Coordinates of C-alpha atoms in Angstrom, one line a residue:
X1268 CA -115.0 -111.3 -96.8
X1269 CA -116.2 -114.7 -95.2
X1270 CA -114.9 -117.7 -95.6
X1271 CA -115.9 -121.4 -94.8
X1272 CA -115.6 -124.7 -95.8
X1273 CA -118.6 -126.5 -96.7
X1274 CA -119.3 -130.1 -97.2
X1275 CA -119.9 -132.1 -100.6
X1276 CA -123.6 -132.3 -99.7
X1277 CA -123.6 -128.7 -99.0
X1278 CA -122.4 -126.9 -102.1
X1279 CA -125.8 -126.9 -104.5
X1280 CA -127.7 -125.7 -101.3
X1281 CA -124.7 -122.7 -101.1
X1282 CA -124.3 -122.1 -104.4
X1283 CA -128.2 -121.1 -104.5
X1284 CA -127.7 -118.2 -102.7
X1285 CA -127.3 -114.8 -104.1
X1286 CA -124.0 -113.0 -103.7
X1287 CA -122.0 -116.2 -102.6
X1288 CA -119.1 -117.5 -104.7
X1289 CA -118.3 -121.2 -103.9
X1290 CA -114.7 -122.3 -104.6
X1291 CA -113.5 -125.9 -104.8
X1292 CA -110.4 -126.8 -103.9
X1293 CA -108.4 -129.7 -103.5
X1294 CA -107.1 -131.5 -100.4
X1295 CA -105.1 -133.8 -98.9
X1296 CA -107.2 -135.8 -97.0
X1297 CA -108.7 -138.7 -97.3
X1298 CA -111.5 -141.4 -95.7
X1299 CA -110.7 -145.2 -95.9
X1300 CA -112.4 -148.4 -93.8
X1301 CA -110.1 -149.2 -91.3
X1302 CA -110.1 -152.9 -90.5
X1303 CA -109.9 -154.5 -86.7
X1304 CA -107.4 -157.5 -87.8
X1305 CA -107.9 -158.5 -84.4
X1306 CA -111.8 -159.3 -85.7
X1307 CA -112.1 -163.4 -86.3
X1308 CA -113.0 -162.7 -89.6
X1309 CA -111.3 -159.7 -90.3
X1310 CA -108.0 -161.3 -89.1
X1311 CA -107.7 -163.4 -92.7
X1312 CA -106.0 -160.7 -95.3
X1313 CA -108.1 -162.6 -98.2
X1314 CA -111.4 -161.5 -96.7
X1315 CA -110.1 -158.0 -96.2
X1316 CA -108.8 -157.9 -100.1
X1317 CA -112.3 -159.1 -100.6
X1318 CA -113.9 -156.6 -98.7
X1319 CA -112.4 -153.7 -101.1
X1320 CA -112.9 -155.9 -103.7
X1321 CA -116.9 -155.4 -103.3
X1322 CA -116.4 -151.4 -102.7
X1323 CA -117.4 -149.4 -106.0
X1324 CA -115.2 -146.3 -105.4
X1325 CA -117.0 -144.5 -108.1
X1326 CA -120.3 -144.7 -106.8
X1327 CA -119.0 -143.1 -103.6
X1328 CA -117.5 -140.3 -105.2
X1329 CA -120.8 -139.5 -107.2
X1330 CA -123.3 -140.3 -104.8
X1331 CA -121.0 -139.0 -101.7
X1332 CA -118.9 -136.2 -102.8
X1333 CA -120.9 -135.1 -105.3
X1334 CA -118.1 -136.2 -107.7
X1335 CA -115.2 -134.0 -106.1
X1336 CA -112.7 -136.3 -104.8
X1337 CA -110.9 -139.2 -106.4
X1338 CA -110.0 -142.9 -105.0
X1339 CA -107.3 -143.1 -102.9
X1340 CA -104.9 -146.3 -102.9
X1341 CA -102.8 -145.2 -99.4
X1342 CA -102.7 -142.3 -97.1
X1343 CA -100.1 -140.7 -98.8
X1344 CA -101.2 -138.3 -101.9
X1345 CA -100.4 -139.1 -105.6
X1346 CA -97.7 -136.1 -105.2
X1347 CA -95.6 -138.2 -103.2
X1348 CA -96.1 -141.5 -104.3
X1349 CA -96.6 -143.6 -107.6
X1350 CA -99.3 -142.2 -109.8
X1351 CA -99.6 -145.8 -111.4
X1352 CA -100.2 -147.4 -107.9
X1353 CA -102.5 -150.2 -108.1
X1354 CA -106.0 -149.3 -106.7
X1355 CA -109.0 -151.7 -105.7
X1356 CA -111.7 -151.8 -108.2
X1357 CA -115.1 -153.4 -107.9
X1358 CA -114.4 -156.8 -108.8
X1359 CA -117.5 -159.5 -107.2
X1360 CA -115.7 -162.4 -109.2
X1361 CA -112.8 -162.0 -107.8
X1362 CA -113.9 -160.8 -104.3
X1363 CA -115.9 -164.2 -104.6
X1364 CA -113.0 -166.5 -105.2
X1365 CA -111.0 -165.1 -102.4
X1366 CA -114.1 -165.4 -100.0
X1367 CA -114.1 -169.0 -101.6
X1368 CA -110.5 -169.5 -101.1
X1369 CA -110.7 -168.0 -96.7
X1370 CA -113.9 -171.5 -96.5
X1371 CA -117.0 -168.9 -97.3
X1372 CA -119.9 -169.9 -99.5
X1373 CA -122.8 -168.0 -100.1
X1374 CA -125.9 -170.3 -100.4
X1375 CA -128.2 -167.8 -98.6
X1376 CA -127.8 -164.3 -98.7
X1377 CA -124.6 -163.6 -96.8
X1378 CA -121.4 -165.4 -97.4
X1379 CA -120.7 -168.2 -94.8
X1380 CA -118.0 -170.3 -93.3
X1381 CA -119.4 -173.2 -91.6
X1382 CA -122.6 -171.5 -90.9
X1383 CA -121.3 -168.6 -89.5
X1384 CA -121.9 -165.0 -91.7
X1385 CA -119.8 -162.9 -92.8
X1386 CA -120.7 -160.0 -90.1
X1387 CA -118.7 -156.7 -89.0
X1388 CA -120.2 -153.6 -87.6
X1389 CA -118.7 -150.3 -89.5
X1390 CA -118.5 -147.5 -87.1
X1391 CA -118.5 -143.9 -88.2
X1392 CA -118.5 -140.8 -86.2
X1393 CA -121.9 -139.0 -85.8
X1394 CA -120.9 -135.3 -86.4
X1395 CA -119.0 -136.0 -89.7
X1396 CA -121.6 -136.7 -92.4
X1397 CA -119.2 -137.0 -94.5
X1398 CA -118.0 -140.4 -92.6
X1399 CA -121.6 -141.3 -91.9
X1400 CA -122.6 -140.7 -95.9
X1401 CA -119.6 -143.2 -97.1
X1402 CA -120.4 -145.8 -94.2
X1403 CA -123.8 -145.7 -95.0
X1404 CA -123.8 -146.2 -98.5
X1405 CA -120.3 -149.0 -98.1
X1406 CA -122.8 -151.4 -96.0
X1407 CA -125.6 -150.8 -98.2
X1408 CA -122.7 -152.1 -101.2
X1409 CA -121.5 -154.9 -99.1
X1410 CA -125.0 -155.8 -98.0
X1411 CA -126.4 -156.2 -101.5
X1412 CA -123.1 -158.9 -102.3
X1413 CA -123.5 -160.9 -99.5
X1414 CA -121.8 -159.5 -97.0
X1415 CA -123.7 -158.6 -93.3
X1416 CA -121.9 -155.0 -92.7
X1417 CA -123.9 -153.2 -90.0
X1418 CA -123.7 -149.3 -89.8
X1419 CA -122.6 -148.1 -86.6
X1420 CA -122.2 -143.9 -86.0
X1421 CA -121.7 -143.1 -83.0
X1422 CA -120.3 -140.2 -80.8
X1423 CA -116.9 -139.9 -80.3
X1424 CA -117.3 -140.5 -76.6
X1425 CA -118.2 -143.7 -77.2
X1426 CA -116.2 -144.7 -80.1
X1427 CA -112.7 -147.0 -79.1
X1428 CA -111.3 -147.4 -82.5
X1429 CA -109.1 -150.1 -81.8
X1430 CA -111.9 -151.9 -80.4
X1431 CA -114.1 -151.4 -83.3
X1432 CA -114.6 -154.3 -86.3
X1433 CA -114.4 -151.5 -88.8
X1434 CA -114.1 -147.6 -88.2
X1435 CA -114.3 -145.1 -91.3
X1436 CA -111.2 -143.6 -90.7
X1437 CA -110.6 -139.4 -91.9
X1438 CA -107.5 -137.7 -91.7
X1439 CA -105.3 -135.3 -93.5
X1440 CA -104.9 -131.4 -94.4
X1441 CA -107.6 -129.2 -96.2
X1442 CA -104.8 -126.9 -97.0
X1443 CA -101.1 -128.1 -96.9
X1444 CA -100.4 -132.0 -97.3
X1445 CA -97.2 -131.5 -95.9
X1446 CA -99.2 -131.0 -92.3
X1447 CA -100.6 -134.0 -92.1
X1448 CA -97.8 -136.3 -93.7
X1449 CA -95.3 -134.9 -92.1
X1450 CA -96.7 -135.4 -88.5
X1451 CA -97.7 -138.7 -89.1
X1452 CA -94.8 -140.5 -91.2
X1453 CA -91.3 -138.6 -90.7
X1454 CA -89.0 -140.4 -88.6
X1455 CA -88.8 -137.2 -85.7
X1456 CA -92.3 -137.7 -84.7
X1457 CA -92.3 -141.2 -83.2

């Protein structure tokens, strides 16, 4: 018996082989575009909203998990919070009117306040493709609406995430939620 987890991209390539039995399980852990409020841009909560606003969560999930995981609206699972919870949907119009409402206007291709674009580099970690697939295809979204995201992977050696404009963020449990949640959010650990 062998056992090992494989990645999204992965499984058609395993599942080809003779005598191997792929399992899919779930998990509870999650990836999400962490946001440098510190950023000029970034700082002004309307262009963040915006930001997730012009994210279509369900072409990630097709094109990056090969339609395994589901959107995530916090780092807590549905388990232990509202399953109604409000989530961001791909919404230009509205992202629009925020950017509108935060002094951008796009009259050439990125969104602008007084002629400056709407620019952020979104750092990912070079040894998780699964990070690098989801940043890649997010800039490539927020490129094509107007906003100048510019993919950033780097090693982890050189990777300050505080520092960073963006960083695709990845934590959680493959196996027991309680592992990660617990360590992060219960009053004993801080």
């Amino acid at each position: 018996l062998h056992i090992a987890q494989i990645t999204p991209q992965q499984k058609k390539a395993v599942e080809a082989y003779e005598h191997v039995e792929v399992k899919t399980l779930q998990t509870a852990d999650y990836r999400a575009l962490q946001f440098n409020q510190q950023h000029a841009q970034l700082a002004d909560e309307r262009v963040r909203k915006a930001i997730n606003h012009l994210i279509d969560r369900d072409q990630l999930i097709q094109l990056v998990l090969h339609g395994t995981g589901e959107q995530a609206f916090g780092p807590l699972q549905r388990s232990f919070a509202r399953a109604d919870a409000d989530v961001y949907r791909l919404d230009v119009e509205q992202a629009t009117q925020l950017l509108q409402e935060a002094g951008y206007k796009k009259e050439t291709k990125y969104f602008e306040n007084e002629g400056e674009a709407l620019q952020f580099n979104v750092v990912a970690p070079i040894t998780d493709a699964v990070r690098v697939s989801l940043a890649t295809v997010i800039v490539e979204q927020l490129q094509a609406q107007g906003v100048n995201a510019i993919l950033q992977t780097k090693d982890w050696s050189n990777i300050t995430i505080e520092a960073e404009d963006t960083f695709m963020i990845g934590w959680g449990s493959e196996d027991d939620p309680d592992t990660h949640t617990y360590r992060v959010f219960h009053s004993t650990e801080h």
